[in-house]
mmCIF file of C-alpha atoms in Angstrom:
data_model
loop_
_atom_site.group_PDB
_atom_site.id
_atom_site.type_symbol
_atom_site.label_atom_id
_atom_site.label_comp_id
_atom_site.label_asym_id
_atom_site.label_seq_id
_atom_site.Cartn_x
_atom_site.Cartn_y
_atom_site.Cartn_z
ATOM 1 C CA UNK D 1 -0.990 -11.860 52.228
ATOM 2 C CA UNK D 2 2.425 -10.406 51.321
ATOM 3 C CA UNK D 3 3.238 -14.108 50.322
ATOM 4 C CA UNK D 4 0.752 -14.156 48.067
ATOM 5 C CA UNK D 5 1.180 -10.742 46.355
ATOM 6 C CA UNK D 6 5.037 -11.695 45.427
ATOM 7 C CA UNK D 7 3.908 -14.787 44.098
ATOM 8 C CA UNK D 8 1.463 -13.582 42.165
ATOM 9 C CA UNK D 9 4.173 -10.695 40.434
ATOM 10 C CA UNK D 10 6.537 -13.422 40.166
ATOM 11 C CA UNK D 11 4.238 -15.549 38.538
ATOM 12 C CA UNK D 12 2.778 -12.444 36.088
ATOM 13 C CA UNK D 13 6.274 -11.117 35.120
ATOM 14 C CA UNK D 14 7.571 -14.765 34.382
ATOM 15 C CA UNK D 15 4.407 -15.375 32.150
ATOM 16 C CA UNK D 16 4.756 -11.814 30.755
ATOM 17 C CA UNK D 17 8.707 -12.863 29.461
ATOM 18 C CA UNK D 18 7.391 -16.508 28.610
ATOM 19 C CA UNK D 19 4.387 -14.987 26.307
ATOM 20 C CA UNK D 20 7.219 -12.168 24.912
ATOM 21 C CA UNK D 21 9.874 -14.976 24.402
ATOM 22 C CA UNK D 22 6.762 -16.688 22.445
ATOM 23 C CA UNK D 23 5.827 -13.598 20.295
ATOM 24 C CA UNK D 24 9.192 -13.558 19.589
ATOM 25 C CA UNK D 25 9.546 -16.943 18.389
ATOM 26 C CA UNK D 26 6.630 -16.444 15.977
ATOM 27 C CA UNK D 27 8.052 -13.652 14.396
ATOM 28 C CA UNK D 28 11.045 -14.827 13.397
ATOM 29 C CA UNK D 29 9.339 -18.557 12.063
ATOM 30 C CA UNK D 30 6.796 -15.975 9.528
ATOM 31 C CA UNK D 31 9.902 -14.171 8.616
ATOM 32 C CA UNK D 32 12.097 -17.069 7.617
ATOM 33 C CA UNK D 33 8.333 -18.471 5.821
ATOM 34 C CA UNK D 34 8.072 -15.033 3.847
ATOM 35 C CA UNK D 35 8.456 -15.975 0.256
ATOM 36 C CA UNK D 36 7.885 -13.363 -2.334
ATOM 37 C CA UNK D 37 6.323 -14.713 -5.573
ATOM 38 C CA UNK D 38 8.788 -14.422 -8.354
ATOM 39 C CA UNK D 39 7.348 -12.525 -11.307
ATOM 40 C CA UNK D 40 8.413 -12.146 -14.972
ATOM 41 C CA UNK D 41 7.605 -8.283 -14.356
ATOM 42 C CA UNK D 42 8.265 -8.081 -18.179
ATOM 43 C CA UNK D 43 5.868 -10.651 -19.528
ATOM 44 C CA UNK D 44 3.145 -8.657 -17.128
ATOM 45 C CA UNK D 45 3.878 -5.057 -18.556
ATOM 46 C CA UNK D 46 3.482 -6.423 -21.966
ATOM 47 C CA UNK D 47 -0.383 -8.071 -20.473
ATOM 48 C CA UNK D 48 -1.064 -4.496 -19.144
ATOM 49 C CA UNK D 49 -0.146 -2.935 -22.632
ATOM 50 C CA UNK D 50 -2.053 -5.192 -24.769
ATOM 51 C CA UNK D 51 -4.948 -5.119 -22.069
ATOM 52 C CA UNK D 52 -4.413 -1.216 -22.533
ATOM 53 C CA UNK D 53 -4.276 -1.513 -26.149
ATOM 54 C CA UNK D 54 -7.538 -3.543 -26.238
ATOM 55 C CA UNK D 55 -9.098 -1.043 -23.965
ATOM 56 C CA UNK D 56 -8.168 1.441 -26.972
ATOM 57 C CA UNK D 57 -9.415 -0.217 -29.671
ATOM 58 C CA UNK D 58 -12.751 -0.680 -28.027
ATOM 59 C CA UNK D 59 -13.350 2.819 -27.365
ATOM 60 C CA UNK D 60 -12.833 3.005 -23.684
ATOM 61 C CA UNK D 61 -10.264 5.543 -24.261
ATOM 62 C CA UNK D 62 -10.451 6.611 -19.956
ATOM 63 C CA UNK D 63 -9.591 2.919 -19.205
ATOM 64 C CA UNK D 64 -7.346 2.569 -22.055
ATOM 65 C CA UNK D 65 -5.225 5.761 -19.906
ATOM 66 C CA UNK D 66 -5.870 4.207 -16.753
ATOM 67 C CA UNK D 67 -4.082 1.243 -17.464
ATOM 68 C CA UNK D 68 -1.046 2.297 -19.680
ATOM 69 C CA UNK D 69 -0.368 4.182 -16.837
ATOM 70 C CA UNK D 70 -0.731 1.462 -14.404
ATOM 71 C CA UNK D 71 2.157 -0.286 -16.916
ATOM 72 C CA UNK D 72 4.545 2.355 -16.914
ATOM 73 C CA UNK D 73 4.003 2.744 -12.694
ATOM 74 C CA UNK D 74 4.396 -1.311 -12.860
ATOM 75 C CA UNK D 75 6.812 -1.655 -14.980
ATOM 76 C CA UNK D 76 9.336 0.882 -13.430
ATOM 77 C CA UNK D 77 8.498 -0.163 -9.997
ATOM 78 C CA UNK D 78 9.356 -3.809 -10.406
ATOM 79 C CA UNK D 79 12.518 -2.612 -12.279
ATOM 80 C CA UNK D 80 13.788 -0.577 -9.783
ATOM 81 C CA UNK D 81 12.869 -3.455 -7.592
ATOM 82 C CA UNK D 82 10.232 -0.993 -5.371
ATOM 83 C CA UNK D 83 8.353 -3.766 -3.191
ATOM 84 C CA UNK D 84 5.213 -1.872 -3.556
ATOM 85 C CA UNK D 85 2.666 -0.085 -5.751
ATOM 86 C CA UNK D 86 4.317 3.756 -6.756
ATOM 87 C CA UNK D 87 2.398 6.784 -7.517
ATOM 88 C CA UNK D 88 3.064 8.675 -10.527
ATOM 89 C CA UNK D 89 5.566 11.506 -8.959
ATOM 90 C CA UNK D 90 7.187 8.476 -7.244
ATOM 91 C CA UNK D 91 8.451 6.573 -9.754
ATOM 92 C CA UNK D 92 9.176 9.696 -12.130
ATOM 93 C CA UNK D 93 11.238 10.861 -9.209
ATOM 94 C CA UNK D 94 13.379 7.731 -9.380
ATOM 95 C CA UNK D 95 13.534 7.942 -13.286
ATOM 96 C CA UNK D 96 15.008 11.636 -13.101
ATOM 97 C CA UNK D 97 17.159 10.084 -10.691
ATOM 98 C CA UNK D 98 18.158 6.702 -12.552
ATOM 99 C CA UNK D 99 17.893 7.091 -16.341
ATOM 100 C CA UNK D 100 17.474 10.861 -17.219
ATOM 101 C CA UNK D 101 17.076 10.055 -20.718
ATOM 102 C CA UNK D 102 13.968 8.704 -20.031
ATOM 103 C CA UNK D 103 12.357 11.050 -17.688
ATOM 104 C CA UNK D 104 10.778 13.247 -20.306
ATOM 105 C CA UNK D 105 9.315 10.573 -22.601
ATOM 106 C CA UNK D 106 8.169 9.158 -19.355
ATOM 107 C CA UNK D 107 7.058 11.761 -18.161
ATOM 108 C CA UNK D 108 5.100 13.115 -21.415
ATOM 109 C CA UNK D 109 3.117 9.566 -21.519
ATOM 110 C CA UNK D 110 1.916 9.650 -17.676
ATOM 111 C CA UNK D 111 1.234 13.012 -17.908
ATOM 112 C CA UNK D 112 -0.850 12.555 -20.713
ATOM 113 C CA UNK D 113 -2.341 9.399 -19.043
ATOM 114 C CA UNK D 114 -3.139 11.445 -16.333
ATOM 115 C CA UNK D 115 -4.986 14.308 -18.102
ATOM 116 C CA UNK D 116 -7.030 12.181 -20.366
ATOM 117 C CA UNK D 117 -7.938 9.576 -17.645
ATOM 118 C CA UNK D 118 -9.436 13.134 -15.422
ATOM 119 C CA UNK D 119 -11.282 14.059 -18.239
ATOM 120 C CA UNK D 120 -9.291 17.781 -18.544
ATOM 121 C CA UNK D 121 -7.720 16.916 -22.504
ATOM 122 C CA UNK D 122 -9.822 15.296 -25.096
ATOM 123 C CA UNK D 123 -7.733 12.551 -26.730
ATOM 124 C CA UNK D 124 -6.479 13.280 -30.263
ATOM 125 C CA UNK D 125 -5.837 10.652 -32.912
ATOM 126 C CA UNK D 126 -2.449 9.516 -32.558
ATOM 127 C CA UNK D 127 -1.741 10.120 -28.545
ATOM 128 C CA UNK D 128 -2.001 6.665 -27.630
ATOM 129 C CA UNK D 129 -0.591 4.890 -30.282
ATOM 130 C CA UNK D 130 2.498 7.243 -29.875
ATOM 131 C CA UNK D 131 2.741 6.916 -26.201
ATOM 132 C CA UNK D 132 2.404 3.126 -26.408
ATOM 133 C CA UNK D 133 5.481 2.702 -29.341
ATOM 134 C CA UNK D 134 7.789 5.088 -26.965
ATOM 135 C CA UNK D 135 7.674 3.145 -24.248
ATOM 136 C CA UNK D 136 7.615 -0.140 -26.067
ATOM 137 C CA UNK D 137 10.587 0.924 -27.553
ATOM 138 C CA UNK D 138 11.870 2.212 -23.703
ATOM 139 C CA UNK D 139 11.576 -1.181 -22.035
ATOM 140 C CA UNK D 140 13.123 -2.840 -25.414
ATOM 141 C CA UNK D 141 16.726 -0.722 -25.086
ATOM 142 C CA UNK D 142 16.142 -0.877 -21.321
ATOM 143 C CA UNK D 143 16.391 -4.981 -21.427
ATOM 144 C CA UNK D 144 17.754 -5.501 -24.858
ATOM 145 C CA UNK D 145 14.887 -7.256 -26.108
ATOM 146 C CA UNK D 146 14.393 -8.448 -29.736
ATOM 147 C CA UNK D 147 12.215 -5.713 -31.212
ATOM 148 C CA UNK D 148 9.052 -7.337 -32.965
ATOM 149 C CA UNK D 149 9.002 -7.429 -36.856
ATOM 150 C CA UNK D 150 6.053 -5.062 -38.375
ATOM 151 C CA UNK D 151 3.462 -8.260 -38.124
ATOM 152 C CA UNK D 152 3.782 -8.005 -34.266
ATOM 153 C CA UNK D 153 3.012 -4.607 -34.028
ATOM 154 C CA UNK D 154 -0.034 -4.038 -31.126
#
């Protein structure tokens, strides 16, 4: 009896290390197989803008908030290279800390996104449209982008 009861702990702890050794094993292979999609993060905040901008013109004015927010968050969390999705104080947290200038024009545009999108300001004329140029004309001197001519314009 005491025969068998060491060889079955010997034979439980050496499967134990054999199935930890495995584990192991398989953690490092998915690590050295993660590949993160490269992503013109640009080319996509200028989608979400003229998706936003659509959104606008067809009277959804919530959804038209909704997104341009979603842009800015997007946008600014792909530049910073963030590797996930950022809340609003998040990524205006890292803009106070990374490019003052910006903060309040930033953070005019989400709060305005966010007040309009809740339903507690009604949207007047020109909000949007002024939002949208500013930070058009933020990720433009941010990358050095060839501004649009006046055909362009969303």
């Amino acid at each position: 009896i005491l025969f068998s009861i060491i060889f079955s702990s010997i034979t439980g702890i050496a499967i134990f290390f054999m199935l930890k050794k495995s584990i192991r094993k398989t953690k490092n292979a998915s690590n050295q197989l993660t590949v993160y999609p490269s992503i013109d993060y640009l080319q996509e905040t200028q989608k979400l803008l003229d998706y936003s901008n659509l959104l606008y013109t067809s009277k959804q004015i919530k959804d038209a908030y909704e997104k341009f927010s979603y842009a800015i968050r997007f946008y600014y969390s792909h530049h910073y290279d963030i590797k996930s999705e950022v809340t609003t104080f998040e990524i205006l947290d890292q803009i106070k800390i990374k490019e003052k200038s910006n903060y309040t024009a930033i953070y005019d545009c989400l709060a305005l996104c966010g007040i309009v999108e809740f339903a507690k300001h009604d949207e007047r004329k020109n909000d949007f449209v002024d939002c949208l140029s500013i930070f058009n004309k933020i990720i433009t001197l941010e990358n050095k982008i060839p501004t649009k001519t006046t055909g362009d314009t969303l």
